[in-house]
Coordinates of C-alpha atoms in Angstrom, one line a residue:
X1 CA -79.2 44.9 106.4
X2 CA -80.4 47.6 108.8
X3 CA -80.2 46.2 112.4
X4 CA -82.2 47.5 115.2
X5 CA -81.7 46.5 118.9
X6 CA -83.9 47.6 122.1
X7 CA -82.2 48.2 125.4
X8 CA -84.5 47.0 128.3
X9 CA -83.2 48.8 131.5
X10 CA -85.0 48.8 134.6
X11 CA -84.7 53.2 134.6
X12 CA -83.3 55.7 132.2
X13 CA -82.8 58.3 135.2
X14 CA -79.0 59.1 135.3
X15 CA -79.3 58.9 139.3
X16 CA -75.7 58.1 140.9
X17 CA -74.5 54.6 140.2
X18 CA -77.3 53.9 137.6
X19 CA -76.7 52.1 133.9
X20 CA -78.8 54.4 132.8
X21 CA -75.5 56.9 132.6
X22 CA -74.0 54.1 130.3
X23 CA -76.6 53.0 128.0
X24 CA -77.0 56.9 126.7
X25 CA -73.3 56.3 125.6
X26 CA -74.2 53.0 124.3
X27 CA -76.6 53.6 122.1
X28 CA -75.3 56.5 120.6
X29 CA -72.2 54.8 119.7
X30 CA -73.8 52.4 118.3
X31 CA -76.1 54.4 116.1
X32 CA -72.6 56.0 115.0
X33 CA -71.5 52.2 114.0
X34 CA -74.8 52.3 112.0
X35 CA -76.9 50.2 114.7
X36 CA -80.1 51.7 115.2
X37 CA -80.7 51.3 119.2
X38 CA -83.2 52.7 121.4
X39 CA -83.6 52.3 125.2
X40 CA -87.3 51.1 127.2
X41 CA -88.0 51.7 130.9
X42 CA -91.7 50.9 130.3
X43 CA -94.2 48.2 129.1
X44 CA -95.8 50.8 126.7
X45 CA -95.0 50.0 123.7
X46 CA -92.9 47.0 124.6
X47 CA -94.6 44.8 122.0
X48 CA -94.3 46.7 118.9
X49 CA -90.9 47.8 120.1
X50 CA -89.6 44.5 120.1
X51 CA -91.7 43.1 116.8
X52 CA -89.4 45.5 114.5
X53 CA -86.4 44.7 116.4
X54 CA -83.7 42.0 115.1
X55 CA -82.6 41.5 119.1
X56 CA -83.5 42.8 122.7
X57 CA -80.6 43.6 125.4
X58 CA -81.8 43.2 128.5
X59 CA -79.7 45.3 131.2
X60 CA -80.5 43.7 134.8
X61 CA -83.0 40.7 135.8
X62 CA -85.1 40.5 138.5
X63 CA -87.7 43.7 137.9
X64 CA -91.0 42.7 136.2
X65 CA -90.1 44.6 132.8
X66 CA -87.2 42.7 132.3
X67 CA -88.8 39.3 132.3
X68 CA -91.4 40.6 130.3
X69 CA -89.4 41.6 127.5
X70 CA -87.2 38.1 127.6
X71 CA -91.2 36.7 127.6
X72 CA -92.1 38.6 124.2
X73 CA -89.2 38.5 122.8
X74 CA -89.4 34.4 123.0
X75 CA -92.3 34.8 122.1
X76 CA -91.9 37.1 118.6
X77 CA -89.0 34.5 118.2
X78 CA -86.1 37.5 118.8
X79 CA -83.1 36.4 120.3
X80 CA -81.9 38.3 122.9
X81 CA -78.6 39.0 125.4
X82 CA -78.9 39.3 128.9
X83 CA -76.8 41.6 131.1
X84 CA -77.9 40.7 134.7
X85 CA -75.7 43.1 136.9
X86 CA -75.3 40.6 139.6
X87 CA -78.3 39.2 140.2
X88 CA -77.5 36.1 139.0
X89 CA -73.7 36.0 140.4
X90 CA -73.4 33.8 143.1
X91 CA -72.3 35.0 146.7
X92 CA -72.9 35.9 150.0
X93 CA -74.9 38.7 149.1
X94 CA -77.1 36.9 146.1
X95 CA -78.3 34.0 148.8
X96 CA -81.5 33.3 148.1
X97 CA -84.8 31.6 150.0
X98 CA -86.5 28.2 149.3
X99 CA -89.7 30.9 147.0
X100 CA -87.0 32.8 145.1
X101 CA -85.6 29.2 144.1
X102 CA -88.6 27.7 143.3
X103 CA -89.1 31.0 141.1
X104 CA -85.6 30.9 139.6
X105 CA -86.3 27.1 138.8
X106 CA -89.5 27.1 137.4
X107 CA -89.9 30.1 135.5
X108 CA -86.8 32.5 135.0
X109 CA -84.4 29.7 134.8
X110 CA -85.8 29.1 131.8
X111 CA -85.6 32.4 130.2
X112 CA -82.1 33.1 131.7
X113 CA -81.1 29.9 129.5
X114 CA -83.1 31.3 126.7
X115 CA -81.1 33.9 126.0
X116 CA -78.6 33.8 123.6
X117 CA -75.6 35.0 125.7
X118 CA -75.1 36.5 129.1
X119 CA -73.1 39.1 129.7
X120 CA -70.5 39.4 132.7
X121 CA -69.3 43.1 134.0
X122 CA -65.8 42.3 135.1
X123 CA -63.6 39.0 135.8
X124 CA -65.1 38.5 139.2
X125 CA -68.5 38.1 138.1
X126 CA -67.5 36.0 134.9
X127 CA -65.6 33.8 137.4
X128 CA -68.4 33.6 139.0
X129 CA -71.5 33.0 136.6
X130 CA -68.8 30.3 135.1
X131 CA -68.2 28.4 138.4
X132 CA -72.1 27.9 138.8
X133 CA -72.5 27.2 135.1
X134 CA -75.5 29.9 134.9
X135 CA -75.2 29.5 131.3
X136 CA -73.6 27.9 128.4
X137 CA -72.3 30.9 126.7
X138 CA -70.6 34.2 128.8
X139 CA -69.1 36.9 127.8
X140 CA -67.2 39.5 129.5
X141 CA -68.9 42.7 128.1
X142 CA -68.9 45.5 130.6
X143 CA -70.4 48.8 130.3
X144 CA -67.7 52.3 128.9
X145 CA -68.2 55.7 129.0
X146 CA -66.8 58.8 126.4
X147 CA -64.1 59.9 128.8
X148 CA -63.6 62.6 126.4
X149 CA -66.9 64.0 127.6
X150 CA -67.3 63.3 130.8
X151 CA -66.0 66.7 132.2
X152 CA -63.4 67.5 135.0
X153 CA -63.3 67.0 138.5
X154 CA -60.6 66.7 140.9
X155 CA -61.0 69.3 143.4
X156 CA -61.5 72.2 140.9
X157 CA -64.7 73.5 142.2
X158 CA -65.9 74.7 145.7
X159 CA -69.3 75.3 146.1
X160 CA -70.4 75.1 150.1
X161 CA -68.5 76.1 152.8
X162 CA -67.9 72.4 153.9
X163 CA -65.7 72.4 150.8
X164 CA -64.4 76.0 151.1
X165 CA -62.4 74.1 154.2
X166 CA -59.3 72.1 154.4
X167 CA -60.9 68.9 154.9
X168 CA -60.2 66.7 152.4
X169 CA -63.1 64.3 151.0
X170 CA -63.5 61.2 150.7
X171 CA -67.0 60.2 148.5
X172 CA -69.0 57.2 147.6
X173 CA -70.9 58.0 144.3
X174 CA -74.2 55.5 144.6
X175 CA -77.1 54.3 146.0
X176 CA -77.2 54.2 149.9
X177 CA -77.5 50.4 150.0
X178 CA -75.2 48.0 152.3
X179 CA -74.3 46.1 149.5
X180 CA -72.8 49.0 147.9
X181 CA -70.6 49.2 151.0
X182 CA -71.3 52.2 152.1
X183 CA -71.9 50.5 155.7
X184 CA -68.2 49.1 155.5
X185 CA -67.3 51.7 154.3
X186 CA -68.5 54.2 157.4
X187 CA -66.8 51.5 159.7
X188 CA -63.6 51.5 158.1
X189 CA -63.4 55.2 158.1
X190 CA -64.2 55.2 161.8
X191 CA -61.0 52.5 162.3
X192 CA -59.2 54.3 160.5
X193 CA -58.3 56.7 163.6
X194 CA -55.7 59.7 163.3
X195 CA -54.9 58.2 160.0
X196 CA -58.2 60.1 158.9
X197 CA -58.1 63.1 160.5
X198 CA -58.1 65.8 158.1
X199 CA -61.0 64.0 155.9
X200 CA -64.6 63.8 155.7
X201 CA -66.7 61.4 154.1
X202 CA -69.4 62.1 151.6
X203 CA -72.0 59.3 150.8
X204 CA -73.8 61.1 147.5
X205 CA -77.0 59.0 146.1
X206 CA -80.2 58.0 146.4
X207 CA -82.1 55.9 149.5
X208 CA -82.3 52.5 148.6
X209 CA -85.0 51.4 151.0
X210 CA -84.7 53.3 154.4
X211 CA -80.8 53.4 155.0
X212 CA -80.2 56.2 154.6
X213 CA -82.5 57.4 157.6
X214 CA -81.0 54.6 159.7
X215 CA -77.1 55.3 158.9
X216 CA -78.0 59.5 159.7
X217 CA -79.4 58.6 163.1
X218 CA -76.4 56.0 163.9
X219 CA -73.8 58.8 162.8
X220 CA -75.6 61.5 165.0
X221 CA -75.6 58.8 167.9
X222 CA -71.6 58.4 167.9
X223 CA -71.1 62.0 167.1
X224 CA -69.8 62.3 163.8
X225 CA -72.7 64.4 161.8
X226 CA -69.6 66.9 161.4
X227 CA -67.6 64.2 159.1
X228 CA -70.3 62.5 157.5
X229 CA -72.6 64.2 155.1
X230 CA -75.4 62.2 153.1
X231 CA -76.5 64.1 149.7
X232 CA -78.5 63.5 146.7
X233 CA -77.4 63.0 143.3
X234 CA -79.8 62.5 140.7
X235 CA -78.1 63.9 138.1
X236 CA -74.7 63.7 135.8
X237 CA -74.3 67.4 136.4
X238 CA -74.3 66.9 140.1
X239 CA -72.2 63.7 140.2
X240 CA -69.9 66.1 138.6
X241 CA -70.1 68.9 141.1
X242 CA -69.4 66.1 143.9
X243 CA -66.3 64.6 141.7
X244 CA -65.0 68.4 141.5
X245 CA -64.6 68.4 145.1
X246 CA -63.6 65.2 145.8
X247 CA -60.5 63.6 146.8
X248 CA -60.3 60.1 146.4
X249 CA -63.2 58.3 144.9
X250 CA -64.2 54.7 146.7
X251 CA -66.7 51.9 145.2
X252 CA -66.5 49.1 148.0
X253 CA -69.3 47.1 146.7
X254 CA -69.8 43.9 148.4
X255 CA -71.1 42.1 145.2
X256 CA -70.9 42.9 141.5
X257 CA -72.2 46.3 140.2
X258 CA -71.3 48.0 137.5
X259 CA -68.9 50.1 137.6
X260 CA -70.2 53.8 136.4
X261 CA -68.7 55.6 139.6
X262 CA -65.2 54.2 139.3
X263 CA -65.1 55.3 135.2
X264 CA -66.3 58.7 135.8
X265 CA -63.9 59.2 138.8
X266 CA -61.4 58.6 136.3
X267 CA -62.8 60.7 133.7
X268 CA -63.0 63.2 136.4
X269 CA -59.0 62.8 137.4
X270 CA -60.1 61.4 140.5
X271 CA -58.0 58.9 142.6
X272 CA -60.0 56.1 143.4
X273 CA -60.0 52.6 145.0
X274 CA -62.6 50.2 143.6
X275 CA -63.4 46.5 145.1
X276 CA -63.0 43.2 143.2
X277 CA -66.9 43.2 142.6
X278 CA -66.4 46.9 141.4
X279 CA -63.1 47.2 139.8
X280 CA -63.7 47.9 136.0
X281 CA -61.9 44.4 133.7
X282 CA -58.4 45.7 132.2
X283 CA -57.5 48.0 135.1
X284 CA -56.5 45.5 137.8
X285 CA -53.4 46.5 137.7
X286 CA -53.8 50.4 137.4
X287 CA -56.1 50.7 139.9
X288 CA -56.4 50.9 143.6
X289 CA -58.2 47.5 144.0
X290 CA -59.4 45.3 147.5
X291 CA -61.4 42.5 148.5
X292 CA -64.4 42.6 149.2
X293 CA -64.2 43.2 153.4
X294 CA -64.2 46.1 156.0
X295 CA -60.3 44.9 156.7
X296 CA -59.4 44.9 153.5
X297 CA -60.8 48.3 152.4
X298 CA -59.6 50.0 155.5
X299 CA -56.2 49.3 155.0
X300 CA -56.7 50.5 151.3
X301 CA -58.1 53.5 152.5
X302 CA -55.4 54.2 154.6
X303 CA -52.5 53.3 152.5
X304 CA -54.5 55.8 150.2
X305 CA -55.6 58.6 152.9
X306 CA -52.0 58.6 153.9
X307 CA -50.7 59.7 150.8
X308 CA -50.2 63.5 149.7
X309 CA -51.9 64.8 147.4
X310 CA -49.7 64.5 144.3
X311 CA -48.7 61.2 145.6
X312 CA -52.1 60.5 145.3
X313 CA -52.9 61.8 142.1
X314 CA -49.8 60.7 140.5
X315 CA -51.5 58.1 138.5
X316 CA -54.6 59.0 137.7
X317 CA -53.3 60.2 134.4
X318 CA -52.0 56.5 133.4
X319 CA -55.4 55.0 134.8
X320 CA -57.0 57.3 132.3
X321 CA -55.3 56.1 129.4
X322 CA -55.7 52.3 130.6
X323 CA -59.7 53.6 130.5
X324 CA -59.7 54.8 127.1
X325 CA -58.0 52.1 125.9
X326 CA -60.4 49.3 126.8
X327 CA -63.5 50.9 128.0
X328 CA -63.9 54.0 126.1
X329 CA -67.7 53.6 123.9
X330 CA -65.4 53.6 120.5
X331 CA -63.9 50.4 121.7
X332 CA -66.1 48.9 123.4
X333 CA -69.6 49.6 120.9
X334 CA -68.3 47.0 118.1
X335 CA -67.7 44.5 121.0
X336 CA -71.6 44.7 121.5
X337 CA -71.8 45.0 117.8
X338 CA -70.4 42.2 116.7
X339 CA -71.8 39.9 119.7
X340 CA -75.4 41.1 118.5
X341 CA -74.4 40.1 114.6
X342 CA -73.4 36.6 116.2
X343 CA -76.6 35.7 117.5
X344 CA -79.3 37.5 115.9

């Protein structure tokens, strides 16, 4: 039987933090297990697409394509799996007001329990979805990479004067959202005190909304526009130029995301601390890991900050090898695989 799957994702631009990085990997390892797989960021086309499909992956709810799909595929009679990203994990973040419930309950409740499985990125959101029975049947199926392929990093390449210095860096790899803790993360930093001289911190990604405006002006206002640089980074080659220079790697999201940043720091060689919402399933205990608070990541920072460099580095190479072992696209791809020849 030839088996064909679309991938709905809400954007298939690479941008910093995005699923989009993921998917590429997951389709093509999946057309290398003989799944034929193709990946839609736009109604056109949606209907056919999913007509000659056997099932439809949705990656992320809550954007208007997404329900859409789950619509038509219900309505061609396709089953379909659901990766929400943490929209549907509860938490303090995730609170939601008397219209979004009313939504939720009368119209996407019914699709969310429509589809055949939902898929959880890590422990934390599976514990999660679980504990507010979301759904009936979960599975933890996060997102890989080819770590083979992903390049190097590590502090190998200069290419400004900032990095031509001594300061050491410190970068977040993702959209400039609060939720990604990049606000916590600029607080922490600042508590951190001598502990943090010699560092500067990097926030590379795109503006979700108008923070990043606001969190320029509130550096410039307590003076530290010298330690503090915001930059784009639209593209895999540019995530790897700021990985190059970076040294240590932080994804302090405050709720679950996926966690591309935190695989391709270790890809990269890059130290890195990750928070419970963030930290990839498997490397719990590899990997720098803290809650989800200002306290707790500044006192991860600074156990980390304090650190020399080799100290630092010195187990990057046996996070790596945790990495390939359980979320490299080889192992992971028949996961998906055989969860799509389950339901479809």
């Amino acid at each position: 039987m030839s088996w064909r799957v679309v991938h709905i994702v809400e954007s298939l631009q690479p941008s910093a933090g995005s699923i989009a990085i993921c998917v590429e990997g997951l389709l093509r390892a999946l057309r290398e297990a003989g799944v034929d797989s193709e990946a839609i960021d736009a109604a056109g086309g949606l209907d056919e697409a999913i007509r000659n499909a056997n099932l439809l992956h949705v990656h992320g709810w809550g954007y208007e394509l997404a329900g859409r799909a789950a619509r038509t595929a219900r309505k061609f009679g396709k089953p379909y799996v659901l990766s929400p990203l943490g929209s549907l994990t509860p938490g303090p973040h995730n609170r939601k007001g008397l219209g979004d419930k009313l939504r939720l309950f009368f119209g996407e409740r019914s699709l969310v329990r429509g589809a055949a499985a939902l898929a959880a990125l890590n422990t934390e959101d599976d514990r999660r979805l679980r504990a507010a029975n979301v759904h009936p049947n979960i599975r933890l199926l996060p997102y890989g990479l080819f770590f083979d392929g992903c390049g190097s990093g590590g502090g190998a390449k200069i290419a400004d004067s900032a990095a031509a210095t001594s300061a050491r860096t410190l970068l977040l790899l993702g959209p400039i959202d609060p939720v990604y803790g990049c606000v916590a993360l600029l607080k922490a930093f600042a508590e951190l005190g001598s502990d943090a001289d010699g560092w500067n911190v990097v926030l590379a990604g795109c503006d979700a909304g108008n923070w990043r405006k606001m969190l320029e002006a509130a550096v410039q206002r307590k003076g530290g526009e010298d330690r503090v640089r915001f930059a784009d980074s639209k593209t895999p080659d540019e995530q790897r130029d700021w990985l190059s220079r970076a040294s240590l790697l932080v994804a302090p999201s405050l709720h679950v995301r996926p966690a591309v940043s935190i695989m391709q720091a270790i890809a990269a060689d890059v130290p890195a601390i990750a928070s419970t919402f963030s930290a990839p399933p498997g490397l719990e205990n590899v990997l720098r890991v803290c809650g989800p608070s200002r306290a707790e990541l500044r006192e991860e920072l600074r156990a980390a900050m304090t650190l020399t460099d080799e100290q630092r580095r010195g187990t990057t190479s046996s996070v790596l090898t945790a990495a390939k072992a359980s979320l490299d696209w080889s192992i992971l791809a028949p996961k998906y695989a055989q969860l799509y020849s389950e339901i479809a």
